[in-house]
Amino acid sequence: MADAPRDHSPTPRHIRLTSHPGQGAGGALPVHWGAADPQARGPVVGTTAQRAQRNVIGTHSGSYGVYRALAVAAGKMVRGHRADLTDTAPTDAIGPHAAWADPERIVSIDPWGASVQQVYAAQIAAGVDIRPTIAVTKAHVHLPEIKQALAFQRLQVDGRILLDDASAAVTKIAVEPVWWLPGVARRFGVSEAELRRALFEETGGMYPELVTRSDLEVFLPPIGGQTLYVFGRVQDLADPSVTLTARVHDECNGSDVFGSDICTCRPYLTHAIEECIQGAQRGGVGLIAYSRKEGRALGEVTKFLVYNARKRQVGGDSADKYFLRTECVAGVQDMRFQELMPDVLHWLGITRIHRLVSMSNDKYDAITGSGIAVGERVKIPDALVPADARVEIEAKIAAGYFTDGAVPDAAALAAVKGRDLG
């Protein structure tokens, strides 16, 4: 990745026709995606209270926007409520980084989404309803697996990362999706028109502006976002000389929350957290990026239907039929599509992951393909794979998941060994 950002000055690339001439340059503030300066880039305005200010398709809060609509309809919330953003600024400053000004690096989140209270203070004071799409706070994480690791002396209390009550101190970051449609289309190798029509048709026409407002390039999709957990100094994420241990984890409610033993999701997640704590205690930094993509982004109902189909098939559940049963029910094996996943890593300024706690080649390829170097890849220990999850792990390995054969990036691995992280 080039050190210097490209020139993305806010000059019009082309003229788009619009059926809403009252908006655009003469109404809502324009958005020039990829401009290095936030004022030149312009704010993302998804307000429903002052429609003349809107410069995006959709609304804030992702899937929770529907609950907001219910609250308004039920009279529990005043229509047009404006958020009071007093004292809501991030607890840790992040960026700006070079990738923020490169529209090839970040297309699915707003790089300025955490700092709108500061960078767009004048516009907010003038009455523009601008809302954050990223929030940064502090928290403690309590997990029984951490207590177990302490009991077995795999972890030690240090008073900084791991506290006396067995909780881990973290910086927690919530990220809502903000899609720049031209860039998203390029990531998937389709035309913007094709992407817009598919989004319009496959949501039952929920957002007609996708096909009627080609002048609006930013879309706030009604989906879940990401939560990031940082162990150690957030600023160290952007320093390639500081060893970074990271896992990109896709949501699995049944395992992550309720401990279902049919998959390896929670064991891998908690193993990664342990690795992140160890790395941070040894002078590095740890990152868990948790994405809302339940059941391979197929949904939990589909996932449970597949469970039934796998267990009831003739001969019982088997690795060779694992992906086939998913495809029979859902029409596709996996809809997580990791193409957009690295954006949040670029937002954090990450250029090197020294220890990637993941067996997924899809994730590895997406990360390295976006220009981020990866050193050691850490697989889940065999002892942590539940008995009922053996079919899943065998199927994934047979499909090409990493085991022990990856060739790590030499510089990254040397940095890891230099810090004696094993």
Short mmCIF file of N, CA and C in Angstrom, two decimals, residues 210-361:
data_model
loop_
_atom_site.label_atom_id
_atom_site.label_comp_id
_atom_site.label_asym_id
_atom_site.label_seq_id
_atom_site.Cartn_x
_atom_site.Cartn_y
_atom_site.Cartn_z
N LEU A 210 -32.37 3.52 -4.35
CA LEU A 210 -31.24 2.81 -4.94
C LEU A 210 -31.29 2.86 -6.47
N VAL A 211 -32.49 2.90 -7.03
CA VAL A 211 -32.62 2.93 -8.48
C VAL A 211 -33.14 4.26 -9.00
N THR A 212 -33.64 5.12 -8.11
CA THR A 212 -34.14 6.42 -8.56
C THR A 212 -33.21 7.57 -8.22
N ARG A 213 -32.26 7.36 -7.31
CA ARG A 213 -31.38 8.44 -6.87
C ARG A 213 -29.92 8.08 -7.13
N SER A 214 -29.54 8.05 -8.38
CA SER A 214 -28.15 7.72 -8.70
C SER A 214 -27.19 8.80 -8.23
N ASP A 215 -27.73 9.98 -7.87
CA ASP A 215 -26.87 11.04 -7.36
C ASP A 215 -26.41 10.77 -5.92
N LEU A 216 -27.14 9.90 -5.21
CA LEU A 216 -26.77 9.55 -3.84
C LEU A 216 -25.90 8.29 -3.88
N GLU A 217 -24.64 8.42 -3.49
CA GLU A 217 -23.70 7.31 -3.61
C GLU A 217 -23.51 6.54 -2.31
N VAL A 218 -24.00 7.07 -1.19
CA VAL A 218 -23.79 6.45 0.11
C VAL A 218 -25.07 5.78 0.58
N PHE A 219 -24.95 4.54 1.08
CA PHE A 219 -26.08 3.73 1.53
C PHE A 219 -25.82 3.28 2.96
N LEU A 220 -26.81 3.45 3.83
CA LEU A 220 -26.75 2.93 5.19
C LEU A 220 -27.60 1.67 5.24
N PRO A 221 -26.98 0.50 5.06
CA PRO A 221 -27.76 -0.74 4.94
C PRO A 221 -28.36 -1.17 6.27
N PRO A 222 -29.53 -1.81 6.24
CA PRO A 222 -30.20 -2.25 7.48
C PRO A 222 -29.65 -3.58 7.99
N ILE A 223 -28.36 -3.61 8.28
CA ILE A 223 -27.70 -4.82 8.75
C ILE A 223 -26.90 -4.50 10.00
N GLY A 224 -26.44 -5.55 10.68
CA GLY A 224 -25.59 -5.36 11.84
C GLY A 224 -24.20 -4.92 11.44
N GLY A 225 -23.50 -4.29 12.36
CA GLY A 225 -22.15 -3.82 12.09
C GLY A 225 -21.10 -4.69 12.75
N GLN A 226 -20.13 -4.04 13.38
CA GLN A 226 -19.01 -4.74 14.01
C GLN A 226 -18.76 -4.16 15.40
N THR A 227 -18.20 -4.99 16.27
CA THR A 227 -17.69 -4.51 17.55
C THR A 227 -16.23 -4.93 17.65
N LEU A 228 -15.38 -3.99 18.01
CA LEU A 228 -13.95 -4.25 18.12
C LEU A 228 -13.56 -4.22 19.59
N TYR A 229 -12.73 -5.16 20.00
CA TYR A 229 -12.20 -5.21 21.37
C TYR A 229 -10.69 -5.13 21.27
N VAL A 230 -10.12 -4.08 21.87
CA VAL A 230 -8.68 -3.85 21.79
C VAL A 230 -8.07 -4.06 23.16
N PHE A 231 -7.07 -4.92 23.22
CA PHE A 231 -6.33 -5.21 24.45
C PHE A 231 -4.98 -4.51 24.34
N GLY A 232 -4.78 -3.47 25.17
CA GLY A 232 -3.57 -2.67 25.06
C GLY A 232 -3.87 -1.31 24.47
N ARG A 233 -2.86 -0.60 24.03
CA ARG A 233 -3.02 0.75 23.51
C ARG A 233 -3.59 0.73 22.09
N VAL A 234 -4.68 1.44 21.88
CA VAL A 234 -5.29 1.49 20.56
C VAL A 234 -4.32 2.05 19.53
N GLN A 235 -3.53 3.04 19.91
CA GLN A 235 -2.60 3.67 18.98
C GLN A 235 -1.54 2.69 18.47
N ASP A 236 -1.26 1.63 19.24
CA ASP A 236 -0.24 0.66 18.82
C ASP A 236 -0.70 -0.20 17.65
N LEU A 237 -2.00 -0.23 17.38
CA LEU A 237 -2.50 -1.01 16.25
C LEU A 237 -1.88 -0.54 14.94
N ALA A 238 -1.60 0.75 14.84
CA ALA A 238 -1.07 1.32 13.60
C ALA A 238 0.46 1.29 13.54
N ASP A 239 1.10 0.73 14.55
CA ASP A 239 2.56 0.68 14.60
C ASP A 239 3.02 -0.73 14.23
N PRO A 240 3.57 -0.92 13.04
CA PRO A 240 3.95 -2.29 12.63
C PRO A 240 5.09 -2.87 13.44
N SER A 241 5.78 -2.05 14.24
CA SER A 241 6.85 -2.57 15.09
C SER A 241 6.33 -3.17 16.39
N VAL A 242 5.03 -2.94 16.68
CA VAL A 242 4.41 -3.50 17.88
C VAL A 242 3.65 -4.76 17.48
N THR A 243 3.94 -5.87 18.13
CA THR A 243 3.34 -7.14 17.75
C THR A 243 1.83 -7.12 17.94
N LEU A 244 1.12 -7.39 16.86
CA LEU A 244 -0.34 -7.40 16.87
C LEU A 244 -0.86 -8.83 16.76
N THR A 245 -1.64 -9.23 17.74
CA THR A 245 -2.38 -10.50 17.70
C THR A 245 -3.83 -10.17 17.41
N ALA A 246 -4.42 -10.80 16.40
CA ALA A 246 -5.77 -10.40 15.98
C ALA A 246 -6.59 -11.60 15.55
N ARG A 247 -7.88 -11.49 15.80
CA ARG A 247 -8.85 -12.42 15.24
C ARG A 247 -10.02 -11.64 14.67
N VAL A 248 -10.42 -11.98 13.46
CA VAL A 248 -11.65 -11.48 12.86
C VAL A 248 -12.68 -12.59 13.00
N HIS A 249 -13.72 -12.35 13.79
CA HIS A 249 -14.67 -13.39 14.18
C HIS A 249 -16.06 -13.03 13.69
N ASP A 250 -16.73 -13.99 13.08
CA ASP A 250 -18.10 -13.79 12.62
C ASP A 250 -19.08 -14.39 13.62
N GLU A 251 -20.11 -13.64 13.90
CA GLU A 251 -21.08 -13.95 14.96
C GLU A 251 -21.63 -15.38 14.88
N CYS A 252 -21.72 -16.00 16.04
CA CYS A 252 -22.40 -17.30 16.18
C CYS A 252 -23.09 -17.29 17.54
N ASN A 253 -24.32 -16.82 17.56
CA ASN A 253 -25.04 -16.62 18.82
C ASN A 253 -25.12 -17.90 19.64
N GLY A 254 -25.43 -19.01 18.99
CA GLY A 254 -25.61 -20.27 19.70
C GLY A 254 -24.37 -20.69 20.46
N SER A 255 -23.21 -20.53 19.86
CA SER A 255 -21.96 -20.91 20.51
C SER A 255 -21.38 -19.77 21.32
N ASP A 256 -21.26 -18.58 20.73
CA ASP A 256 -20.62 -17.45 21.40
C ASP A 256 -21.31 -17.09 22.72
N VAL A 257 -22.65 -17.13 22.71
CA VAL A 257 -23.42 -16.71 23.89
C VAL A 257 -23.88 -17.88 24.73
N PHE A 258 -24.43 -18.91 24.06
CA PHE A 258 -25.07 -20.00 24.79
C PHE A 258 -24.22 -21.26 24.90
N GLY A 259 -23.04 -21.25 24.30
CA GLY A 259 -22.12 -22.36 24.50
C GLY A 259 -22.48 -23.64 23.78
N SER A 260 -23.26 -23.59 22.72
CA SER A 260 -23.56 -24.78 21.93
C SER A 260 -22.27 -25.41 21.44
N ASP A 261 -22.20 -26.74 21.52
CA ASP A 261 -20.94 -27.43 21.20
C ASP A 261 -20.93 -28.03 19.81
N ILE A 262 -21.81 -27.58 18.91
CA ILE A 262 -21.85 -28.15 17.56
C ILE A 262 -20.84 -27.47 16.64
N CYS A 263 -20.20 -26.40 17.11
CA CYS A 263 -19.20 -25.73 16.28
C CYS A 263 -18.07 -25.23 17.18
N THR A 264 -17.04 -24.69 16.56
CA THR A 264 -15.85 -24.25 17.29
C THR A 264 -15.83 -22.75 17.55
N CYS A 265 -16.96 -22.09 17.35
CA CYS A 265 -16.94 -20.62 17.38
C CYS A 265 -16.52 -20.04 18.73
N ARG A 266 -17.22 -20.40 19.81
CA ARG A 266 -16.82 -19.84 21.11
C ARG A 266 -15.43 -20.31 21.54
N PRO A 267 -15.09 -21.60 21.40
CA PRO A 267 -13.73 -21.99 21.78
C PRO A 267 -12.65 -21.21 21.03
N TYR A 268 -12.88 -20.96 19.73
CA TYR A 268 -11.89 -20.21 18.97
C TYR A 268 -11.86 -18.75 19.42
N LEU A 269 -13.04 -18.19 19.68
CA LEU A 269 -13.11 -16.80 20.13
C LEU A 269 -12.39 -16.62 21.47
N THR A 270 -12.68 -17.48 22.43
CA THR A 270 -12.06 -17.33 23.76
C THR A 270 -10.58 -17.66 23.71
N HIS A 271 -10.19 -18.60 22.84
CA HIS A 271 -8.77 -18.87 22.65
C HIS A 271 -8.07 -17.64 22.10
N ALA A 272 -8.71 -16.96 21.15
CA ALA A 272 -8.13 -15.74 20.58
C ALA A 272 -8.01 -14.65 21.63
N ILE A 273 -9.02 -14.52 22.49
CA ILE A 273 -8.96 -13.52 23.55
C ILE A 273 -7.78 -13.81 24.48
N GLU A 274 -7.58 -15.07 24.82
CA GLU A 274 -6.44 -15.44 25.65
C GLU A 274 -5.13 -15.07 24.96
N GLU A 275 -5.04 -15.35 23.66
CA GLU A 275 -3.84 -15.00 22.91
C GLU A 275 -3.64 -13.49 22.87
N CYS A 276 -4.73 -12.74 22.72
CA CYS A 276 -4.64 -11.27 22.70
C CYS A 276 -4.16 -10.72 24.04
N ILE A 277 -4.66 -11.28 25.13
CA ILE A 277 -4.23 -10.84 26.47
C ILE A 277 -2.74 -11.12 26.66
N GLN A 278 -2.32 -12.33 26.30
CA GLN A 278 -0.90 -12.67 26.43
C GLN A 278 -0.04 -11.73 25.60
N GLY A 279 -0.47 -11.47 24.37
CA GLY A 279 0.30 -10.58 23.50
C GLY A 279 0.41 -9.19 24.05
N ALA A 280 -0.70 -8.66 24.58
CA ALA A 280 -0.69 -7.31 25.15
C ALA A 280 0.18 -7.25 26.39
N GLN A 281 0.15 -8.31 27.22
CA GLN A 281 0.95 -8.31 28.43
C GLN A 281 2.45 -8.35 28.12
N ARG A 282 2.79 -8.86 26.96
CA ARG A 282 4.20 -8.95 26.57
C ARG A 282 4.66 -7.77 25.72
N GLY A 283 3.89 -6.70 25.77
CA GLY A 283 4.31 -5.49 25.08
C GLY A 283 3.67 -5.26 23.73
N GLY A 284 2.79 -6.16 23.33
CA GLY A 284 2.11 -6.00 22.05
C GLY A 284 0.72 -5.42 22.23
N VAL A 285 -0.15 -5.72 21.29
CA VAL A 285 -1.53 -5.26 21.33
C VAL A 285 -2.40 -6.36 20.72
N GLY A 286 -3.62 -6.50 21.24
CA GLY A 286 -4.53 -7.52 20.75
C GLY A 286 -5.80 -6.92 20.20
N LEU A 287 -6.40 -7.57 19.21
CA LEU A 287 -7.62 -7.08 18.58
C LEU A 287 -8.56 -8.24 18.26
N ILE A 288 -9.81 -8.11 18.71
CA ILE A 288 -10.90 -8.98 18.28
C ILE A 288 -11.87 -8.12 17.49
N ALA A 289 -12.09 -8.46 16.23
CA ALA A 289 -13.07 -7.76 15.40
C ALA A 289 -14.26 -8.70 15.22
N TYR A 290 -15.39 -8.35 15.83
CA TYR A 290 -16.56 -9.22 15.89
C TYR A 290 -17.63 -8.68 14.94
N SER A 291 -17.96 -9.45 13.92
CA SER A 291 -18.90 -9.01 12.88
C SER A 291 -20.24 -9.70 13.03
N ARG A 292 -21.33 -8.93 12.83
CA ARG A 292 -22.68 -9.49 12.90
C ARG A 292 -23.03 -10.18 11.59
N LYS A 293 -22.64 -11.44 11.48
CA LYS A 293 -22.91 -12.22 10.26
C LYS A 293 -23.39 -13.61 10.67
N GLU A 294 -24.46 -13.66 11.44
CA GLU A 294 -24.96 -14.90 12.03
C GLU A 294 -25.17 -15.99 10.99
N GLY A 295 -24.66 -17.17 11.31
CA GLY A 295 -24.87 -18.33 10.45
C GLY A 295 -24.33 -18.16 9.06
N ARG A 296 -23.08 -17.68 8.96
CA ARG A 296 -22.45 -17.38 7.67
C ARG A 296 -23.24 -16.33 6.90
N ALA A 297 -23.87 -15.43 7.62
CA ALA A 297 -24.72 -14.37 7.06
C ALA A 297 -25.96 -14.95 6.39
N LEU A 298 -26.29 -16.20 6.73
CA LEU A 298 -27.51 -16.83 6.21
C LEU A 298 -28.66 -16.67 7.20
N GLY A 299 -28.35 -16.33 8.44
CA GLY A 299 -29.36 -16.19 9.47
C GLY A 299 -29.47 -17.43 10.34
N GLU A 300 -30.00 -17.25 11.54
CA GLU A 300 -30.05 -18.34 12.50
C GLU A 300 -31.12 -19.37 12.16
N VAL A 301 -32.23 -18.95 11.57
CA VAL A 301 -33.26 -19.92 11.16
C VAL A 301 -32.69 -20.89 10.12
N THR A 302 -32.02 -20.34 9.11
CA THR A 302 -31.41 -21.19 8.09
C THR A 302 -30.36 -22.11 8.71
N LYS A 303 -29.58 -21.58 9.64
CA LYS A 303 -28.55 -22.40 10.27
C LYS A 303 -29.15 -23.59 11.00
N PHE A 304 -30.23 -23.37 11.74
CA PHE A 304 -30.84 -24.46 12.49
C PHE A 304 -31.50 -25.47 11.55
N LEU A 305 -32.06 -25.01 10.44
CA LEU A 305 -32.61 -25.93 9.45
C LEU A 305 -31.51 -26.84 8.90
N VAL A 306 -30.35 -26.25 8.65
CA VAL A 306 -29.22 -27.04 8.16
C VAL A 306 -28.78 -28.06 9.20
N TYR A 307 -28.76 -27.66 10.48
CA TYR A 307 -28.42 -28.60 11.54
C TYR A 307 -29.31 -29.84 11.46
N ASN A 308 -30.63 -29.61 11.35
CA ASN A 308 -31.57 -30.73 11.28
C ASN A 308 -31.29 -31.61 10.07
N ALA A 309 -31.08 -30.96 8.92
CA ALA A 309 -30.85 -31.72 7.69
C ALA A 309 -29.58 -32.56 7.78
N ARG A 310 -28.55 -32.01 8.40
CA ARG A 310 -27.29 -32.75 8.52
C ARG A 310 -27.46 -33.97 9.44
N LYS A 311 -28.16 -33.79 10.55
CA LYS A 311 -28.26 -34.87 11.54
C LYS A 311 -29.22 -35.97 11.09
N ARG A 312 -30.17 -35.63 10.21
CA ARG A 312 -31.17 -36.61 9.79
C ARG A 312 -30.82 -37.31 8.48
N GLN A 313 -29.74 -36.90 7.84
CA GLN A 313 -29.42 -37.52 6.56
C GLN A 313 -28.98 -38.98 6.76
N VAL A 314 -29.20 -39.78 5.74
CA VAL A 314 -28.85 -41.21 5.80
C VAL A 314 -27.35 -41.34 6.05
N GLY A 315 -26.99 -42.13 7.04
CA GLY A 315 -25.60 -42.31 7.38
C GLY A 315 -25.09 -41.35 8.43
N GLY A 316 -25.95 -40.39 8.82
CA GLY A 316 -25.57 -39.43 9.86
C GLY A 316 -24.75 -38.26 9.32
N ASP A 317 -24.42 -37.36 10.21
CA ASP A 317 -23.66 -36.17 9.85
C ASP A 317 -22.27 -36.57 9.39
N SER A 318 -21.79 -35.93 8.33
CA SER A 318 -20.47 -36.28 7.81
C SER A 318 -19.82 -35.07 7.16
N ALA A 319 -18.49 -35.06 7.19
CA ALA A 319 -17.75 -33.91 6.67
C ALA A 319 -17.97 -33.71 5.17
N ASP A 320 -18.12 -34.81 4.42
CA ASP A 320 -18.26 -34.67 2.97
C ASP A 320 -19.60 -34.07 2.55
N LYS A 321 -20.58 -34.09 3.46
CA LYS A 321 -21.90 -33.52 3.14
C LYS A 321 -22.12 -32.18 3.86
N TYR A 322 -21.13 -31.73 4.60
CA TYR A 322 -21.30 -30.54 5.46
C TYR A 322 -21.73 -29.32 4.66
N PHE A 323 -20.97 -28.96 3.66
CA PHE A 323 -21.28 -27.76 2.87
C PHE A 323 -22.46 -28.00 1.94
N LEU A 324 -22.62 -29.24 1.45
CA LEU A 324 -23.71 -29.56 0.54
C LEU A 324 -25.06 -29.31 1.20
N ARG A 325 -25.23 -29.70 2.46
CA ARG A 325 -26.52 -29.54 3.11
C ARG A 325 -26.84 -28.05 3.30
N THR A 326 -25.81 -27.24 3.56
CA THR A 326 -26.03 -25.80 3.65
C THR A 326 -26.51 -25.24 2.32
N GLU A 327 -25.86 -25.64 1.24
CA GLU A 327 -26.20 -25.12 -0.08
C GLU A 327 -27.60 -25.57 -0.51
N CYS A 328 -27.98 -26.79 -0.12
CA CYS A 328 -29.32 -27.28 -0.48
C CYS A 328 -30.41 -26.41 0.17
N VAL A 329 -30.18 -26.00 1.40
CA VAL A 329 -31.18 -25.20 2.11
C VAL A 329 -31.12 -23.73 1.70
N ALA A 330 -29.90 -23.17 1.67
CA ALA A 330 -29.75 -21.72 1.50
C ALA A 330 -29.51 -21.29 0.06
N GLY A 331 -29.08 -22.21 -0.79
CA GLY A 331 -28.76 -21.84 -2.16
C GLY A 331 -27.32 -21.40 -2.35
N VAL A 332 -26.59 -21.31 -1.24
CA VAL A 332 -25.18 -20.91 -1.28
C VAL A 332 -24.53 -21.45 -0.01
N GLN A 333 -23.23 -21.72 -0.07
CA GLN A 333 -22.56 -22.26 1.10
C GLN A 333 -22.26 -21.20 2.16
N ASP A 334 -22.01 -19.99 1.71
CA ASP A 334 -21.55 -18.96 2.64
C ASP A 334 -21.84 -17.59 2.03
N MET A 335 -22.45 -16.68 2.80
CA MET A 335 -22.71 -15.34 2.29
C MET A 335 -21.98 -14.27 3.11
N ARG A 336 -20.95 -14.68 3.83
CA ARG A 336 -20.23 -13.69 4.63
C ARG A 336 -19.39 -12.75 3.75
N PHE A 337 -18.89 -13.25 2.63
CA PHE A 337 -18.17 -12.42 1.67
C PHE A 337 -17.19 -11.47 2.37
N GLN A 338 -15.96 -11.93 2.53
CA GLN A 338 -14.97 -11.20 3.33
C GLN A 338 -14.38 -9.99 2.61
N GLU A 339 -14.86 -9.66 1.42
CA GLU A 339 -14.29 -8.55 0.66
C GLU A 339 -14.33 -7.21 1.42
N LEU A 340 -15.37 -6.98 2.22
CA LEU A 340 -15.49 -5.72 2.93
C LEU A 340 -14.85 -5.75 4.32
N MET A 341 -14.51 -6.93 4.79
CA MET A 341 -14.02 -7.10 6.16
C MET A 341 -12.76 -6.30 6.49
N PRO A 342 -11.76 -6.20 5.57
CA PRO A 342 -10.53 -5.50 5.95
C PRO A 342 -10.69 -4.00 6.15
N ASP A 343 -11.82 -3.42 5.73
CA ASP A 343 -11.97 -1.96 5.83
C ASP A 343 -11.71 -1.45 7.24
N VAL A 344 -12.25 -2.14 8.23
CA VAL A 344 -12.10 -1.67 9.61
C VAL A 344 -10.65 -1.78 10.06
N LEU A 345 -9.91 -2.73 9.52
CA LEU A 345 -8.49 -2.85 9.84
C LEU A 345 -7.72 -1.66 9.28
N HIS A 346 -8.07 -1.24 8.06
CA HIS A 346 -7.44 -0.06 7.47
C HIS A 346 -7.84 1.20 8.24
N TRP A 347 -9.07 1.25 8.72
CA TRP A 347 -9.51 2.40 9.51
C TRP A 347 -8.65 2.55 10.77
N LEU A 348 -8.26 1.43 11.36
CA LEU A 348 -7.42 1.44 12.55
C LEU A 348 -5.96 1.74 12.23
N GLY A 349 -5.62 1.80 10.95
CA GLY A 349 -4.25 2.08 10.55
C GLY A 349 -3.36 0.85 10.51
N ILE A 350 -3.94 -0.34 10.55
CA ILE A 350 -3.16 -1.59 10.59
C ILE A 350 -2.51 -1.85 9.23
N THR A 351 -1.21 -2.12 9.25
CA THR A 351 -0.50 -2.53 8.04
C THR A 351 0.13 -3.92 8.18
N ARG A 352 0.18 -4.43 9.41
CA ARG A 352 0.77 -5.75 9.64
C ARG A 352 0.08 -6.43 10.82
N ILE A 353 -0.32 -7.68 10.62
CA ILE A 353 -0.82 -8.53 11.70
C ILE A 353 0.23 -9.60 11.92
N HIS A 354 0.86 -9.58 13.07
CA HIS A 354 1.94 -10.52 13.33
C HIS A 354 1.42 -11.92 13.63
N ARG A 355 0.29 -12.00 14.34
CA ARG A 355 -0.27 -13.31 14.69
C ARG A 355 -1.77 -13.26 14.40
N LEU A 356 -2.21 -13.95 13.37
CA LEU A 356 -3.61 -14.00 12.98
C LEU A 356 -4.22 -15.29 13.52
N VAL A 357 -5.14 -15.16 14.45
CA VAL A 357 -5.76 -16.33 15.08
C VAL A 357 -6.97 -16.72 14.23
N SER A 358 -6.70 -17.48 13.19
CA SER A 358 -7.76 -17.87 12.25
C SER A 358 -7.25 -18.99 11.35
N MET A 359 -8.15 -19.90 11.00
CA MET A 359 -7.83 -20.96 10.04
C MET A 359 -8.44 -20.67 8.67
N SER A 360 -9.22 -19.60 8.57
CA SER A 360 -9.97 -19.33 7.34
C SER A 360 -9.08 -18.72 6.26
N ASN A 361 -8.97 -19.39 5.14
CA ASN A 361 -8.24 -18.84 4.01
C ASN A 361 -8.98 -17.67 3.39
#
